[in-house]
Coordinates of C-alpha atoms in Angstrom, one line a residue:
M1 CA 176.2 -70.8 -11.4
V2 CA 178.3 -71.7 -8.3
L3 CA 175.1 -71.6 -6.2
G4 CA 173.3 -73.9 -8.7
A5 CA 176.2 -76.3 -8.7
A6 CA 176.3 -76.3 -4.9
L7 CA 172.5 -76.8 -4.7
L8 CA 172.8 -79.8 -7.1
A9 CA 175.5 -81.3 -5.0
L10 CA 173.4 -80.9 -1.9
V11 CA 170.4 -82.6 -3.6
C12 CA 172.6 -85.5 -4.7
L13 CA 174.0 -85.8 -1.1
M14 CA 170.5 -85.9 0.3
E15 CA 169.5 -88.5 -2.4
Q16 CA 172.4 -90.7 -1.3
R17 CA 171.4 -90.5 2.3
I18 CA 167.8 -91.4 1.4
W19 CA 169.0 -94.5 -0.5
A20 CA 171.2 -95.5 2.4
Q21 CA 168.2 -95.4 4.7
H22 CA 165.8 -97.2 2.4
G23 CA 167.8 -99.6 0.3
P24 CA 171.1 -100.4 -1.4
S25 CA 173.4 -97.5 -2.3
P26 CA 173.1 -96.2 -5.8
Q27 CA 175.8 -97.0 -8.3
P28 CA 178.6 -94.5 -8.6
S29 CA 178.0 -92.0 -11.4
I30 CA 179.5 -89.0 -13.2
W31 CA 177.8 -85.9 -14.7
A32 CA 178.6 -82.4 -15.8
V33 CA 176.9 -79.0 -15.1
P34 CA 175.9 -77.1 -17.1
G35 CA 176.1 -80.1 -19.4
A36 CA 178.3 -82.4 -21.5
V37 CA 178.4 -79.9 -24.4
I38 CA 180.0 -76.6 -23.6
S39 CA 181.6 -73.8 -25.6
T40 CA 185.3 -72.9 -25.8
G41 CA 186.5 -70.7 -22.9
S42 CA 183.6 -71.5 -20.6
A43 CA 183.7 -73.4 -17.3
V44 CA 182.2 -76.8 -16.4
T45 CA 181.8 -78.6 -13.1
I46 CA 182.1 -82.4 -13.2
F47 CA 180.5 -84.3 -10.3
C48 CA 181.5 -87.9 -9.2
R49 CA 179.3 -89.9 -6.9
A50 CA 181.5 -92.3 -5.0
P51 CA 180.6 -95.5 -3.2
P52 CA 180.6 -95.2 0.6
G53 CA 183.9 -95.4 2.4
V54 CA 186.3 -94.1 -0.2
T55 CA 189.4 -92.3 1.0
Y56 CA 190.4 -90.7 -2.3
V57 CA 188.7 -89.7 -5.6
R58 CA 190.4 -89.1 -8.9
L59 CA 188.8 -87.6 -12.0
T60 CA 190.7 -88.9 -15.0
H61 CA 190.7 -87.4 -18.5
Y62 CA 191.7 -89.9 -21.3
V63 CA 194.4 -87.9 -23.1
Q64 CA 197.9 -88.6 -24.1
D65 CA 199.5 -87.0 -21.1
G66 CA 197.2 -88.8 -18.7
K67 CA 195.6 -85.7 -17.1
W68 CA 193.8 -86.2 -13.8
F69 CA 192.4 -84.2 -10.9
D70 CA 192.4 -85.4 -7.3
C71 CA 190.1 -84.9 -4.3
I72 CA 190.2 -86.1 -0.7
P73 CA 186.8 -86.6 1.0
Q74 CA 185.8 -84.3 3.8
G75 CA 184.1 -86.5 6.3
A76 CA 181.3 -88.7 4.9
Q77 CA 181.3 -86.9 1.5
E78 CA 179.8 -89.0 -1.3
V79 CA 179.6 -86.5 -4.2
F80 CA 182.8 -84.8 -5.4
E81 CA 183.0 -81.6 -7.4
F82 CA 185.7 -80.8 -9.9
S83 CA 185.6 -77.3 -11.4
L84 CA 187.3 -76.9 -14.7
Q85 CA 187.9 -73.4 -16.1
N86 CA 188.6 -72.0 -19.5
M87 CA 187.8 -75.2 -21.5
T88 CA 189.5 -75.7 -24.9
Q89 CA 189.3 -78.3 -27.6
G90 CA 192.0 -80.3 -25.8
S91 CA 189.6 -80.5 -22.8
A92 CA 187.1 -82.5 -24.8
G93 CA 187.0 -86.2 -24.5
V94 CA 186.1 -89.0 -22.1
Y95 CA 186.3 -88.5 -18.3
H96 CA 185.8 -91.1 -15.6
C97 CA 186.1 -91.3 -11.8
D98 CA 188.5 -93.7 -9.9
Y99 CA 188.1 -94.3 -6.2
L100 CA 190.6 -95.4 -3.6
N101 CA 189.0 -97.6 -1.0
R102 CA 191.6 -98.3 1.7
S103 CA 194.4 -99.6 -0.6
E104 CA 192.4 -100.7 -3.6
W105 CA 191.6 -98.5 -6.6
L106 CA 188.1 -99.0 -7.9
Q107 CA 187.2 -97.8 -11.4
N108 CA 183.7 -96.6 -12.2
N109 CA 182.5 -98.0 -15.5
D110 CA 180.3 -94.9 -16.0
T111 CA 182.1 -92.3 -18.2
L112 CA 181.3 -88.8 -19.3
E113 CA 182.1 -87.7 -22.9
L114 CA 182.6 -83.9 -22.8
M115 CA 182.3 -82.0 -26.0
V116 CA 183.8 -78.5 -26.4
T117 CA 182.3 -76.5 -29.3
E118 CA 183.7 -73.4 -30.9
S119 CA 182.1 -70.3 -29.6
F120 CA 181.2 -67.8 -32.2
T121 CA 180.7 -64.8 -30.0
S122 CA 181.2 -61.7 -32.0
D123 CA 181.3 -58.0 -31.2
Y124 CA 178.5 -56.7 -33.5
R125 CA 179.2 -53.0 -32.6
L126 CA 181.8 -52.6 -35.4
E127 CA 179.7 -54.4 -38.0
N128 CA 176.6 -52.3 -37.0
S129 CA 178.7 -49.1 -37.1
I130 CA 179.8 -49.8 -40.6
R131 CA 176.2 -50.5 -41.7
L132 CA 175.1 -47.2 -40.0
I133 CA 177.8 -45.2 -41.8
L134 CA 176.9 -46.7 -45.2
A135 CA 173.2 -46.0 -44.6
I136 CA 174.0 -42.3 -43.7
I137 CA 176.2 -42.0 -46.9
L138 CA 173.3 -43.5 -49.0
L139 CA 170.8 -41.1 -47.4
L140 CA 173.0 -38.1 -48.0
G141 CA 173.5 -39.1 -51.7
L142 CA 169.7 -39.6 -52.2
G143 CA 169.1 -36.2 -50.4
A144 CA 171.6 -34.5 -52.8
L145 CA 169.9 -36.0 -55.8
L146 CA 166.5 -34.9 -54.6
L147 CA 167.8 -31.4 -53.9
D148 CA 169.3 -31.2 -57.4
A149 CA 166.0 -32.4 -59.0
W150 CA 164.0 -29.9 -57.0
K151 CA 166.3 -27.0 -57.9
S152 CA 166.1 -27.9 -61.6
R153 CA 162.3 -27.6 -61.6
R154 CA 162.3 -24.2 -59.9
E155 CA 165.0 -22.4 -61.9
P156 CA 164.5 -21.3 -65.5
M157 CA 166.7 -23.1 -68.0
G158 CA 168.4 -20.0 -69.2
P159 CA 168.1 -17.8 -72.4
S160 CA 167.1 -20.7 -74.7
W161 CA 164.0 -21.3 -72.6
N162 CA 162.9 -17.7 -73.0
L163 CA 163.3 -17.9 -76.8
K164 CA 161.0 -20.9 -77.0
L165 CA 158.3 -19.0 -75.2
R166 CA 158.5 -16.0 -77.6
A167 CA 158.3 -18.0 -80.8

């Protein structure tokens, strides 16, 4: 997953350079890998594409406590990666990127709404073990009934059976 995220960032960096050579720079943007809908406990990487010349990038999450994550560019970096681990319901919401260009904060109008869903991963071994035990008990019960029926056909019924034959 880390390799895929790194490859995506490299592609975005190359795309930025191509735009710089052949036209105006693309608008700043924000996106998430593996996507904007993730399950509880999983990780997500949020990418911010910054305009050229920024000196500071901040990923802000609109929540009550005003949570944010900061990143300082390394050289001519234009795509910034924010790895968020162990996502919870409190991690869901709207994210956006802010950029510091010299002494002025620029806010990107592009936002990302991240949804965190409940993960219903279950250990089916216990449930399957219970089903297997119940199936074994059922088979043993049916086997006992068949054995009883088979024995009753093979054995004479006792003295009353012999009396019926003589009469």
